[in-house]
Each structure stands twice: as C-alpha cells, then as structure tokens.
Coordinates of C-alpha atoms in Angstrom, one line a residue:
M10 CA -118.7 -164.8 26.3
P11 CA -119.7 -165.0 22.6
H12 CA -121.1 -161.4 22.8
K13 CA -117.6 -160.3 24.0
V14 CA -115.8 -161.6 20.9
P15 CA -114.2 -158.4 19.6
R16 CA -115.1 -159.0 15.9
Y17 CA -116.3 -155.5 15.3
K18 CA -113.6 -153.8 17.3
R19 CA -110.5 -155.3 15.8
E20 CA -108.0 -152.8 14.4
R21 CA -106.8 -154.6 11.3
F22 CA -105.5 -152.0 8.8
I23 CA -104.4 -152.3 5.2
K24 CA -101.6 -150.2 3.9
D25 CA -102.9 -147.2 2.0
K26 CA -100.8 -147.6 -1.2
Y27 CA -101.4 -148.3 -4.9
A28 CA -102.6 -151.9 -5.4
T29 CA -100.6 -154.0 -7.9
Y30 CA -101.0 -157.7 -8.8
K31 CA -99.8 -159.7 -11.9
L32 CA -101.7 -162.8 -13.0
S33 CA -99.6 -165.7 -14.1
A34 CA -100.4 -167.7 -17.3
N35 CA -103.4 -169.9 -16.9
Q36 CA -103.6 -169.2 -13.2
D37 CA -106.4 -171.2 -11.6
K38 CA -105.4 -171.2 -7.9
F39 CA -105.8 -168.1 -5.7
S40 CA -104.9 -169.3 -2.3
I41 CA -102.6 -167.4 0.0
G42 CA -100.7 -170.6 0.8
E43 CA -101.1 -173.8 2.7
L44 CA -103.0 -173.8 6.0
P45 CA -101.7 -175.9 8.9
N46 CA -102.9 -179.5 8.8
G47 CA -106.6 -179.9 9.7
W48 CA -107.6 -176.3 9.5
E49 CA -110.1 -174.8 7.1
Q50 CA -111.1 -171.2 6.4
Y51 CA -114.7 -170.1 6.4
T52 CA -116.2 -166.7 5.7
H53 CA -119.1 -165.2 7.6
P54 CA -121.9 -163.7 5.4
E55 CA -120.8 -160.3 6.6
G56 CA -117.3 -160.9 5.3
Q57 CA -115.3 -161.9 8.4
P58 CA -113.0 -164.8 7.9
Y59 CA -112.5 -167.4 10.6
F60 CA -110.9 -170.9 10.9
Y61 CA -112.1 -174.3 12.1
H62 CA -110.4 -177.5 13.0
A63 CA -113.0 -180.2 12.5
E64 CA -111.1 -183.0 14.3
K65 CA -110.3 -181.0 17.4
R66 CA -113.5 -178.9 17.1
I67 CA -111.7 -175.6 17.6
I68 CA -112.8 -172.3 16.2
T69 CA -110.7 -169.1 16.1
E70 CA -110.6 -165.7 14.4
C71 CA -106.8 -165.5 14.7
W72 CA -105.1 -164.9 11.4
I73 CA -103.3 -168.2 11.2
W74 CA -102.0 -167.5 7.7
D75 CA -99.4 -165.7 9.8
R76 CA -97.0 -168.4 11.0
E77 CA -96.0 -166.5 14.2
M78 CA -99.6 -166.1 15.2
F79 CA -100.3 -169.8 14.5
K80 CA -97.4 -170.8 16.8
I81 CA -98.9 -168.7 19.6
L82 CA -102.3 -170.2 19.1
D83 CA -100.9 -173.8 18.9
E84 CA -99.2 -173.3 22.3
F85 CA -102.5 -172.3 23.9
I86 CA -104.2 -175.4 22.3
N87 CA -101.5 -177.6 23.8
Q88 CA -102.1 -176.0 27.2
F89 CA -105.8 -176.7 27.0
E90 CA -105.2 -180.3 26.1
D91 CA -102.8 -180.8 28.9
F92 CA -105.1 -179.2 31.4
I93 CA -108.0 -181.5 30.4
R94 CA -105.8 -184.7 30.5
S95 CA -104.3 -183.8 33.9
R96 CA -107.7 -183.4 35.5
N97 CA -109.3 -186.2 33.6
M98 CA -112.2 -183.9 32.4
T99 CA -114.9 -184.8 30.1
K100 CA -117.0 -182.6 27.8
P101 CA -120.0 -183.3 25.5
D102 CA -119.1 -184.8 22.2
D103 CA -120.7 -182.0 20.2
A104 CA -118.9 -179.2 22.2
D105 CA -116.9 -176.7 20.2
L106 CA -114.0 -174.7 21.6
L107 CA -113.5 -171.1 20.7
L108 CA -110.1 -169.5 21.3
E109 CA -109.4 -165.8 21.0
V110 CA -105.8 -164.7 21.3
N111 CA -105.2 -161.1 22.5
I112 CA -102.2 -159.0 23.2
E113 CA -101.9 -156.5 26.0
D114 CA -98.6 -154.7 26.9
K115 CA -96.7 -157.1 24.6
V116 CA -98.1 -160.1 26.5
Y117 CA -100.3 -162.7 24.8
W118 CA -103.3 -164.2 26.6
C119 CA -106.1 -166.4 25.4
G120 CA -109.9 -166.2 26.0
Y121 CA -112.1 -169.2 25.5
Y122 CA -115.5 -170.8 25.9
Y123 CA -117.2 -174.1 25.0
V124 CA -120.5 -174.2 23.2
S125 CA -122.8 -177.3 23.1
A126 CA -125.5 -177.7 20.5
S127 CA -127.3 -180.5 22.5
T128 CA -127.8 -178.3 25.5
R129 CA -127.9 -174.9 23.6
S130 CA -125.6 -173.4 26.1
V131 CA -122.0 -172.3 26.7
F132 CA -119.7 -173.5 29.5
W133 CA -116.2 -173.3 30.9
L134 CA -113.7 -175.8 32.5
E135 CA -113.6 -173.9 35.8
S136 CA -115.9 -171.7 37.9
F137 CA -116.7 -168.4 36.2
D138 CA -118.5 -165.4 37.8
I139 CA -120.8 -163.9 35.2
S140 CA -122.2 -161.2 37.4
T141 CA -120.7 -158.4 35.2
H142 CA -122.4 -159.9 32.1
V143 CA -125.9 -160.0 33.5
S144 CA -126.0 -156.4 34.7
E145 CA -129.0 -155.7 32.5
V146 CA -131.2 -157.3 35.1
R147 CA -131.5 -156.7 38.8
G148 CA -132.6 -158.6 41.9
D149 CA -132.1 -162.3 42.7
V150 CA -131.1 -164.4 39.7
Y151 CA -132.0 -168.1 39.6
P152 CA -130.4 -171.0 37.7
T153 CA -133.3 -171.2 35.2
H154 CA -132.8 -167.5 34.4
I155 CA -129.1 -168.0 33.9
K156 CA -129.9 -170.9 31.6
L157 CA -131.9 -168.5 29.4
Y158 CA -128.9 -166.2 29.3
L159 CA -126.6 -169.0 28.3
E160 CA -129.0 -169.9 25.5
Y161 CA -128.9 -166.3 24.3
Q162 CA -125.1 -166.7 24.2
Y163 CA -125.4 -170.0 22.3
W164 CA -127.5 -168.3 19.6
F165 CA -125.0 -165.4 19.6
H166 CA -122.3 -167.9 18.9
W167 CA -124.4 -169.3 16.0
D168 CA -124.7 -165.7 14.7
L169 CA -120.9 -165.4 14.7
F170 CA -120.0 -168.8 13.3
P171 CA -123.0 -170.1 11.3
N172 CA -121.0 -172.3 8.9
V173 CA -119.7 -174.7 11.6
T174 CA -122.8 -175.2 13.8
G175 CA -123.5 -178.6 12.3
P176 CA -126.5 -179.7 10.3
T177 CA -129.6 -177.6 10.7
T178 CA -132.5 -180.0 11.4
D179 CA -136.2 -179.5 10.9
D180 CA -136.5 -179.3 14.7
I181 CA -134.3 -176.2 14.7
Y182 CA -136.2 -174.6 12.0
G183 CA -139.5 -175.4 13.8
L184 CA -138.2 -173.9 17.0
V185 CA -137.2 -170.6 15.3
V186 CA -140.5 -170.3 13.4
N187 CA -142.5 -171.0 16.5
T188 CA -140.5 -168.4 18.4
I189 CA -141.1 -165.7 15.7
V190 CA -144.8 -166.7 15.4
D191 CA -145.3 -166.3 19.2
A192 CA -143.6 -162.8 19.0
R193 CA -145.9 -161.9 16.0
T194 CA -149.0 -163.0 18.0
D195 CA -148.0 -160.9 21.0
V196 CA -147.3 -157.8 18.9
L197 CA -150.5 -158.1 16.9
S198 CA -152.8 -158.7 20.0
S199 CA -151.2 -156.3 22.5
R200 CA -150.4 -152.6 22.1
T201 CA -148.0 -152.8 25.0
S202 CA -146.1 -155.9 24.0
T203 CA -142.6 -156.5 25.4
V204 CA -141.4 -157.7 22.0
N205 CA -138.8 -155.2 20.7
Y206 CA -139.7 -155.5 17.1
S207 CA -142.6 -154.3 14.9
K208 CA -145.1 -156.4 13.1
E209 CA -143.4 -155.7 9.8
D210 CA -140.0 -156.7 11.2
L211 CA -141.4 -160.0 12.4
I212 CA -143.1 -160.7 9.1
E213 CA -139.8 -160.2 7.3
M214 CA -138.0 -162.5 9.8
N215 CA -140.6 -165.2 9.2
A216 CA -140.4 -164.9 5.5
I217 CA -136.5 -165.2 5.6
V218 CA -136.6 -168.3 7.8
D219 CA -139.2 -170.0 5.6
L220 CA -137.1 -169.3 2.5
A221 CA -134.0 -170.8 4.2
R222 CA -136.0 -173.9 5.3
N223 CA -137.4 -174.4 1.8
N224 CA -133.8 -174.2 0.3
K225 CA -131.7 -176.1 2.9
S226 CA -129.1 -177.2 0.4
F227 CA -128.2 -173.7 -0.8
A228 CA -129.5 -171.2 1.7
S229 CA -127.4 -169.9 4.7
N230 CA -128.5 -170.7 8.2
W231 CA -127.0 -167.5 9.6
C232 CA -130.5 -166.0 9.9
L233 CA -131.5 -168.5 12.6
G234 CA -128.7 -167.4 15.0
R235 CA -129.2 -163.7 14.3
F236 CA -133.0 -163.7 14.9
M237 CA -132.9 -166.0 17.9
Q238 CA -130.2 -164.2 19.8
L239 CA -132.2 -161.0 19.4
I240 CA -135.5 -162.5 20.7
I241 CA -133.9 -164.6 23.5
K242 CA -132.1 -161.6 24.8
D243 CA -135.3 -159.7 25.2
R244 CA -136.8 -162.7 27.0
F245 CA -133.9 -162.7 29.4
I246 CA -134.4 -159.0 30.2
N247 CA -138.1 -159.5 30.7
Y248 CA -137.6 -162.5 33.1
H249 CA -139.3 -164.9 30.7
G250 CA -140.6 -167.9 32.7
E251 CA -139.4 -166.5 36.0
Y252 CA -141.2 -165.2 39.1
G253 CA -142.3 -161.7 38.4
A254 CA -142.0 -162.0 34.6
R255 CA -142.7 -158.8 32.8
L256 CA -145.8 -159.3 30.7
D257 CA -146.5 -155.8 29.7
S258 CA -144.2 -152.9 28.6
L259 CA -145.9 -150.6 31.1
Q260 CA -145.3 -153.1 34.0
S261 CA -142.4 -152.3 36.3
I262 CA -141.1 -155.4 38.1
Y263 CA -138.8 -153.5 40.3
S264 CA -141.2 -151.0 41.9
D265 CA -145.0 -150.5 42.2
G266 CA -145.2 -146.7 41.9
S267 CA -144.6 -144.1 39.3
P268 CA -141.5 -141.8 39.6
S269 CA -141.9 -139.0 42.0
R270 CA -142.3 -135.4 40.7
T271 CA -139.8 -132.7 41.6
W272 CA -140.1 -128.9 42.0
L273 CA -139.0 -128.5 38.4
I274 CA -142.1 -129.9 36.8
E275 CA -144.4 -128.5 39.5
I276 CA -143.2 -125.0 38.7
F277 CA -143.0 -125.1 35.0
S278 CA -146.1 -127.2 34.3
P279 CA -148.7 -124.5 35.2
L280 CA -146.7 -121.9 33.3
L281 CA -146.8 -124.2 30.2
F282 CA -150.5 -125.0 30.5
F283 CA -149.8 -128.5 32.1
A284 CA -148.5 -129.8 28.7
P285 CA -145.3 -131.2 30.3
N286 CA -147.4 -133.5 32.5
V287 CA -148.7 -135.2 29.3
H288 CA -145.2 -135.6 27.8
L289 CA -143.8 -136.7 31.2
K290 CA -146.4 -139.5 31.5
D291 CA -145.7 -140.7 28.0
L292 CA -141.9 -140.7 28.5
N293 CA -142.1 -142.6 31.8
E294 CA -144.4 -145.2 30.2
L295 CA -142.0 -145.6 27.3
W296 CA -139.0 -146.3 29.5
V297 CA -140.3 -148.5 32.3
D298 CA -137.4 -150.1 34.2
K299 CA -135.1 -148.3 31.7
I300 CA -136.0 -150.7 28.9
T301 CA -136.1 -149.3 25.4
I302 CA -138.7 -150.8 23.0
K303 CA -137.9 -149.4 19.6
P304 CA -141.4 -149.7 17.9
R305 CA -143.0 -147.7 20.7
W306 CA -140.3 -145.0 20.6
M307 CA -140.6 -144.7 16.8
K308 CA -144.4 -144.2 17.1
F309 CA -143.8 -141.6 19.8
F310 CA -141.3 -139.7 17.6
V311 CA -143.6 -139.8 14.6
K312 CA -146.5 -138.4 16.8
M313 CA -144.3 -135.6 18.2
N314 CA -143.0 -134.7 14.7
G315 CA -146.6 -134.4 13.5
Q316 CA -147.5 -132.2 16.4
W317 CA -144.5 -129.9 16.0
G318 CA -145.2 -129.7 12.3
E319 CA -148.7 -128.5 13.0
H320 CA -147.4 -125.9 15.5
I321 CA -145.1 -124.5 12.8
V322 CA -148.1 -124.1 10.5
H323 CA -150.2 -122.4 13.2
A324 CA -147.4 -120.2 14.3
S325 CA -146.7 -119.0 10.8
I326 CA -150.4 -118.2 10.3
L327 CA -150.4 -116.3 13.6
L328 CA -147.3 -114.4 12.5
N329 CA -149.0 -113.3 9.3
A330 CA -152.1 -112.2 11.3
N331 CA -150.0 -110.0 13.6
V332 CA -148.2 -108.4 10.6
A333 CA -151.6 -107.6 9.1
F334 CA -152.9 -106.3 12.4
L335 CA -150.0 -103.9 12.8
S336 CA -150.4 -102.7 9.3
I337 CA -153.8 -101.2 10.1
P338 CA -153.3 -97.4 10.2
S339 CA -155.5 -96.9 13.3
N340 CA -153.4 -99.4 15.3
D341 CA -150.1 -97.7 14.4
P342 CA -150.4 -94.0 14.0
S343 CA -146.6 -93.8 13.5
N344 CA -147.1 -95.2 10.0
D345 CA -148.3 -91.7 9.0
S346 CA -145.1 -89.7 8.1
S347 CA -146.8 -86.5 9.3
I348 CA -147.2 -87.8 12.8
L349 CA -144.1 -88.7 14.9
Q350 CA -145.1 -90.8 17.9
S351 CA -142.4 -92.3 20.1
T352 CA -144.7 -94.4 22.2
R353 CA -146.7 -97.5 21.3
T354 CA -150.3 -98.4 22.3
A355 CA -151.1 -101.3 24.5
A356 CA -152.6 -103.2 21.5
Q357 CA -149.3 -102.8 19.6
I358 CA -147.2 -104.0 22.5
A359 CA -149.5 -107.1 22.9
S360 CA -149.1 -107.8 19.1
Y361 CA -145.3 -107.5 19.4
L362 CA -145.4 -110.1 22.2
S363 CA -147.5 -112.3 20.0
I364 CA -145.0 -112.0 17.2
G365 CA -142.1 -112.9 19.5
A366 CA -143.9 -115.9 21.0
S367 CA -145.0 -117.3 17.6
F368 CA -141.5 -116.9 16.1
A369 CA -140.0 -118.7 19.1
S370 CA -142.6 -121.5 18.7
M371 CA -141.7 -121.9 15.1
L372 CA -138.0 -121.9 15.7
L373 CA -138.1 -124.4 18.6
A374 CA -140.5 -126.7 16.6
L375 CA -138.1 -126.7 13.6
M376 CA -135.2 -127.6 15.8
L377 CA -137.1 -130.4 17.5
V378 CA -138.3 -131.8 14.2
R379 CA -134.8 -131.8 12.8
Q380 CA -133.4 -133.5 15.8
H381 CA -136.0 -136.2 16.0
K382 CA -136.3 -136.9 12.3
A383 CA -132.7 -138.0 12.5
K384 CA -133.6 -140.3 15.4
E385 CA -136.5 -141.9 13.4
W386 CA -134.6 -142.7 10.2
D387 CA -130.9 -142.8 9.2
S388 CA -129.5 -141.3 6.0
L389 CA -130.3 -144.5 4.0
G390 CA -134.0 -144.5 5.0
N391 CA -133.6 -147.5 7.4
S392 CA -135.0 -147.5 10.8
L393 CA -132.3 -147.1 13.5
G394 CA -131.5 -150.0 15.9
V395 CA -132.7 -150.1 19.4
G396 CA -129.1 -149.2 20.6
Q397 CA -129.3 -145.8 19.0
F398 CA -132.7 -145.1 20.6
H399 CA -131.4 -146.3 24.0
K400 CA -128.4 -144.0 23.8
Y401 CA -130.6 -141.0 23.0
V402 CA -133.0 -141.8 25.8
E403 CA -130.3 -142.5 28.4
A404 CA -128.5 -139.2 27.5
H405 CA -131.7 -137.2 28.2
H406 CA -132.6 -139.0 31.5
H407 CA -131.4 -137.3 34.6
S408 CA -130.7 -139.3 37.8
K409 CA -132.8 -136.9 39.9
Y410 CA -135.3 -135.1 37.6
G411 CA -135.8 -138.1 35.2
F412 CA -137.5 -136.9 32.0
E413 CA -138.8 -133.7 33.4
A414 CA -136.5 -131.4 31.5
L415 CA -137.1 -133.3 28.3
A416 CA -140.9 -133.1 28.9
I417 CA -140.6 -129.3 29.4
T418 CA -138.6 -128.9 26.2
Y419 CA -141.2 -130.9 24.2
S420 CA -143.9 -128.6 25.6
L421 CA -142.3 -125.3 24.6
P422 CA -143.6 -125.0 21.0
Y423 CA -147.2 -125.7 22.1
A424 CA -147.0 -123.3 25.1
L425 CA -145.4 -120.5 23.2
L426 CA -148.1 -120.9 20.5
I427 CA -150.8 -120.6 23.2
Y428 CA -149.1 -117.5 24.6
G429 CA -148.9 -116.0 21.1
M430 CA -152.6 -116.6 20.5
G431 CA -153.5 -115.2 23.9
T432 CA -151.5 -112.0 23.4
F433 CA -153.0 -111.6 19.9
L434 CA -156.4 -111.9 21.4
V435 CA -155.5 -109.3 24.0
A436 CA -154.3 -107.0 21.2
F437 CA -157.5 -107.5 19.3
L438 CA -159.7 -106.8 22.3
L439 CA -157.8 -103.7 23.2
M440 CA -158.4 -102.4 19.7
C441 CA -162.1 -103.2 20.1
F442 CA -162.6 -101.7 23.6
V443 CA -160.3 -98.7 23.4
R444 CA -161.6 -95.7 21.5
S445 CA -164.8 -97.5 20.4
T446 CA -168.5 -97.1 20.8
T447 CA -170.7 -98.7 23.4
T448 CA -172.4 -100.8 20.8
V449 CA -169.1 -102.3 19.6
R450 CA -168.0 -103.0 23.2
S451 CA -171.2 -104.7 24.0
I452 CA -171.2 -106.9 21.0
V453 CA -167.6 -107.9 21.2
G454 CA -167.7 -108.3 25.0
T455 CA -170.7 -110.6 24.8
A456 CA -169.2 -112.7 22.0
T457 CA -165.9 -113.0 23.8
F458 CA -167.7 -114.0 27.1
L459 CA -169.6 -116.8 25.2
M460 CA -166.5 -118.0 23.4
C461 CA -164.5 -118.1 26.7
G462 CA -167.3 -120.2 28.2
L463 CA -167.2 -122.6 25.3
I464 CA -163.4 -122.9 25.7
L465 CA -163.7 -123.6 29.4
L466 CA -166.4 -126.2 28.7
C467 CA -164.1 -128.0 26.2
I468 CA -161.3 -127.9 28.7
V469 CA -163.5 -129.4 31.4
M470 CA -164.8 -132.2 29.1
F471 CA -161.6 -133.1 27.3
G472 CA -158.8 -131.5 29.2
N473 CA -156.3 -133.4 31.3
G474 CA -156.7 -134.0 35.0
E475 CA -154.9 -130.9 36.2
W476 CA -157.2 -128.5 34.2
K477 CA -160.3 -130.5 35.2
R478 CA -159.6 -130.4 39.0
K479 CA -158.9 -126.7 39.1
L480 CA -161.9 -125.7 37.0
Q481 CA -164.1 -128.1 38.9
K482 CA -163.2 -126.3 42.1
V483 CA -164.1 -123.0 40.6
W484 CA -167.4 -124.4 39.3
N485 CA -168.4 -126.0 42.6
W486 CA -167.3 -123.3 44.9
P487 CA -170.4 -120.9 44.5
I488 CA -172.9 -123.7 45.3
G489 CA -171.0 -125.0 48.3
K490 CA -170.3 -128.4 46.8
K491 CA -167.4 -130.2 48.4
E492 CA -164.8 -132.0 46.3
R493 CA -165.2 -135.7 46.4
G494 CA -162.5 -137.8 48.0
R495 CA -160.2 -140.0 46.0
N496 CA -162.1 -143.1 47.0
S497 CA -165.2 -141.9 45.0
S498 CA -163.5 -142.7 41.7
A499 CA -161.4 -145.3 40.2
S500 CA -158.8 -144.9 37.5
N501 CA -158.7 -147.5 34.7
Q502 CA -155.7 -148.4 32.6
D503 CA -156.3 -145.8 30.0
G504 CA -156.5 -142.9 32.5
E505 CA -160.2 -142.5 32.3
T506 CA -162.2 -142.3 35.5
E507 CA -165.5 -143.9 36.4
T508 CA -167.6 -143.5 39.5
R509 CA -167.9 -146.5 41.7
R510 CA -171.3 -147.8 42.8
D511 CA -172.0 -147.6 46.5
N512 CA -172.2 -151.0 48.0
V513 CA -174.7 -150.5 50.8
G514 CA -174.9 -154.1 51.7
A515 CA -171.2 -154.1 52.5
N516 CA -171.5 -151.2 54.9
P517 CA -171.7 -152.4 58.5
N518 CA -173.3 -149.1 59.7
V519 CA -176.5 -149.7 57.7
S520 CA -179.4 -151.1 59.7
G521 CA -180.9 -154.4 58.8
S522 CA -184.2 -152.9 57.5
E523 CA -182.3 -150.5 55.3
S524 CA -180.1 -153.3 53.9
Q525 CA -183.1 -155.4 53.2
D526 CA -184.8 -152.5 51.3
N527 CA -181.7 -151.8 49.4
A528 CA -181.3 -155.4 48.6
E529 CA -184.9 -155.5 47.2
V530 CA -184.2 -152.4 45.1
N531 CA -180.9 -153.7 43.7
Q532 CA -181.9 -157.3 43.3
N533 CA -182.3 -157.0 39.6
G534 CA -179.7 -154.3 39.3
T535 CA -182.3 -151.6 38.6
E536 CA -184.8 -149.3 40.5
S537 CA -188.0 -147.6 39.5
S538 CA -187.6 -144.5 37.4
N539 CA -190.0 -142.5 39.6
D540 CA -187.8 -143.0 42.7
A541 CA -184.7 -142.1 40.8
G542 CA -186.3 -139.1 39.2
S543 CA -187.6 -137.8 42.6
R544 CA -184.2 -138.1 44.2
G545 CA -182.6 -136.3 41.2
Q546 CA -185.2 -133.5 41.5
E547 CA -184.4 -133.1 45.2
V548 CA -180.7 -132.8 44.4
V549 CA -181.3 -130.2 41.7
G550 CA -183.6 -128.3 44.0
Q551 CA -181.0 -128.2 46.8
K552 CA -178.4 -126.9 44.3
I553 CA -180.7 -124.2 43.0
K554 CA -181.6 -123.2 46.6
R555 CA -177.9 -122.9 47.5
F556 CA -177.2 -120.8 44.4
C557 CA -180.1 -118.4 45.1
S558 CA -178.9 -117.9 48.7
W559 CA -175.4 -117.2 47.4
L560 CA -176.8 -114.6 45.0
V561 CA -178.7 -112.9 47.8
S562 CA -175.6 -112.8 49.9
A563 CA -173.5 -111.5 47.0
R564 CA -176.0 -108.7 46.4
S565 CA -175.9 -107.7 50.1
W566 CA -172.1 -107.8 49.9
R567 CA -172.1 -105.4 46.9
T568 CA -174.3 -102.8 48.7
S569 CA -172.3 -103.0 51.9
E570 CA -168.8 -103.4 53.1
T571 CA -169.2 -106.7 54.8
D572 CA -166.9 -109.6 54.2
F573 CA -167.3 -111.7 51.1
P574 CA -169.8 -114.5 51.8
V575 CA -168.4 -118.1 51.9

C-alpha cells in the first residue's frame, strides 16, 4: 500500500565526522556517478530522492547508486517480468510499478503495487486481503467503498511521487478544485461538518491549487496529491456515497444511543455541582464513533482554556478576600499579642477552608491550561495535526468509563471555586450572626434569603437539566403537582425542550362531539382569549387553594405532634 511505504521511518544515517571536499579546476559536473541505463533520479519537494525508469515504468526509493543494492533490485525486476510472461498477464498501459526492497534477518524481500492513473486506483497481480488496512471502518464493506479506499491510496502515491505522475490536465485541476470547494461549502454552512479542516485551511488549499494551475509550466503538482489524499481518506471513513453515510459529526453510524453512564459519574457529578455532565456531553459529541475532527477539538480547547483562565482570576480574588477577612481583629483575636487563644472560631475555620479550595482551584486550572495550551499550538505557533489530537483523546478514553474521568478532572477548578465561595459566604454569615445585634441579624438574614432566592431562580431558568429537575420537584411538592412524564416534552437537537401540543383529534378515547368541538376550536389554530383566560384562572385558583390547604395543615402540624402532611 502506498501509505505503508516507509519513507519517514528509514534509518539512513550519515557518519558524524568533519566534512571535507575539494573542488577541481573549472568543475561544472556534480554527479555522484553514472546511473544504470534508463534510470533517472527525482527529488520530492520535501527532499526525498527516488528513481524512475520511464521505459519500464518502475519507481523505487532504493539507493541504486549503490551497485550491490541495484543488483538486488534488478533481480526482483526480472522475477516480476518472468511472472507476467509465464501467466500471459496484461495491465493498463499507464500503470506504474513501485518496488520497495527491504531486509529482515539478512534476507531481502520486495514489496510492490501497481498504480493506474486512468482508474485512479492501485492493484496487484494476485489476490490480496486488505482487511488489516481498512481497520478504521467497521461493518460490512462493499466494492464501491473499497474503490474509494483505493482512490485514497492513488492520491497518496501521487503525494509520494509527484514528479512521475504524468501530465496534469485541466480535468485533474478541476476535480481537485471542486473537491475543495465542496468541503468549504460544507464547513461554512454546517457547524457539525464531517470535514476535518477549518475554513481557513480550505481557503489556503484553494489558493495554492489556483496558483499551481495558473503556473503549470513552473509550479509543482505535489499539492494535488497531498490535499486530495487527506480529503478522500475522510470520505472513506465517513462512508461517503455508501449506505448509512455519516452526514453529521454528531451522527453515530454504529449505534443509535449515547454511551451509558457508570457509577463514577453518578457519584461525583452531584458533588461537583453537575459540571461533569456538561463536559461529558461535550466530549462524547466530539468523539462520535472515535473519529477526531481537529477544528472542533481546537475550539473546545480554546473554550476550556478561557474558562480555566477565568477561574484563576476569580480564585485569586477570593484568596485576597479571605486574607482581608482574616486580618479583621474581631475575627481573629489571636492577632492581639496580649491574648493567647489556641482555638479558632467557626468563621475562621470556614475561611481557612475557602483559602484551601481557592488555592486548589488556581493550581488545577494552571496545570490544565498549561497542558492544553500545548495541545492547541506547537512551539512554532502552528496548529497541531489531527494525529496529535487523536493520540491525546485516545490516551484519555477508558474502555469502561469513557471520558468520565476526564470530565471530572475538567470540572474540578469550577467546583472547587464554588466550594471556596460557599465556605467564604458561610464565614461571612457566621461573623454577622454570631455576637451581633438583632437588627444586624434581621437585615443580613433577609438580604441573604432574597439573594438565595434569586440564585435559585437563575439556576431554574438557565441551569442544566439535573438542577432543573431537582429544584422543580422541590417547587412543585408543596402544591401537590405531579411531575410530568417524559412524553410531555420533546428534546430538540440543541438540548432545549418544548412542550408538545395535545392532539385531541388523534385520541381514540375522545367522543365524537368533543372531537367536533375541538376541531372547530382548532380549525384556525387559535381559540378565543376569554375561554383561554377562564381556564387559566381556574388552574391558578386550584393551585392557590391547594397551597392554602397545605399552609393550614402545616400550621396544625406545628401546634401538635402529628405526622408531617403530605
């Protein structure tokens, strides 16, 4: 396979010694020697030399300047020619043969493949099981899907040997440009595109291809193979043109359900204010079917770095507030040298806990920012490749717990900051309620009660589902309101919920007269405001009546030792 050519894994070393060379008089030739008849040397734009025999259409990276290596290669070439003649085989006229000579345990062996420009594919002279090469996909694989994989290998061969691919026609340039334009359209119009490149990357690709097309006589065509093999490989992984093609990065083509949650997230999520649930949802959506899309992971890391940076600022402010709080003489009598007090007040202890939590939040946030800044950019300021992102994600994904441990780790700076703020509030309230007047207690208590109510209101309105459900139960319990079933709401793609309209006409238990009345009411999609208002007033009246009856029962419960009313 072209992608298995060990170009970047060869161990070719140069002796580490002082370099010497003496130029001869009027020297104008700088060749190592004479190549064997029919062979020419080419150099890849990256610098790798390779050799091509135009008459036999053979490509190799063997260092044929070495006569011993050329003899070994020539023997393999003769074996190939004898094999084809003995079986009377035919191959396309434009087919090139790549030969790769390797040595294992002092034994030479030769790998090969043929590549055809007319079919944009690679092939072999005998049956070949490529199951190990298509391990990136699962399920049943059909010939059309394999053809897409072989086209990816063709473009990979072009990437490796661009100088010997033949003339680059306008049709080839048009194909590459159209492919990049389609990818740009998908990225621009969809926030969950399956294209693994950002809008900026695709714009640069398009500009480079246009520049090469406008300067065909001078420009290199290497860019065509490099860009196409990257895009075609993503198409192969996403089952492009196949049954069950992946059209959305959030779409799983192997299962129809989200990963199950284990005891780990169930235990730690309430302790961390359900923040791990948010991160776990984001991480699972970023790695659907274990496919890493670099632009989405980069945006995620940028977002998390911003959040952790804000936590560092808030934690430092909280740390300063605690230091100022402890410096108040009334809060720490031991500051007076004339008084020796070995114990600490409850307010001091709560402030100590707040200092520890805020310091831990700052430290963890700094560590996470440092770790993920390195994942976002390398030392040269260039964005890392998708391979580095995939290695990082795969290393932190557990076979049983998935991303649960990573989601908990990401939540620690936020949760510790909340604990620090909570313990500081406790310390402040203890200072206000202990050894203070009734007036101070009343004012501070009322203000604290109102602020807690506003905080709960914000949580109910804008909090995640876990907070909403739990607070909704507390809110509805006194008036006897039952929690609606799951069928009463529908979840849309963005996680927002909306109430479904009751379809009375579709209910078989509704009588014919009622259905007719409802049909008349809903014929225009509206109903009279008086009827709607009267029904709303009845509902409100029933709720008020239930609440009043609950207050009467609660009052009788306070004056007696009966059971708490339900």
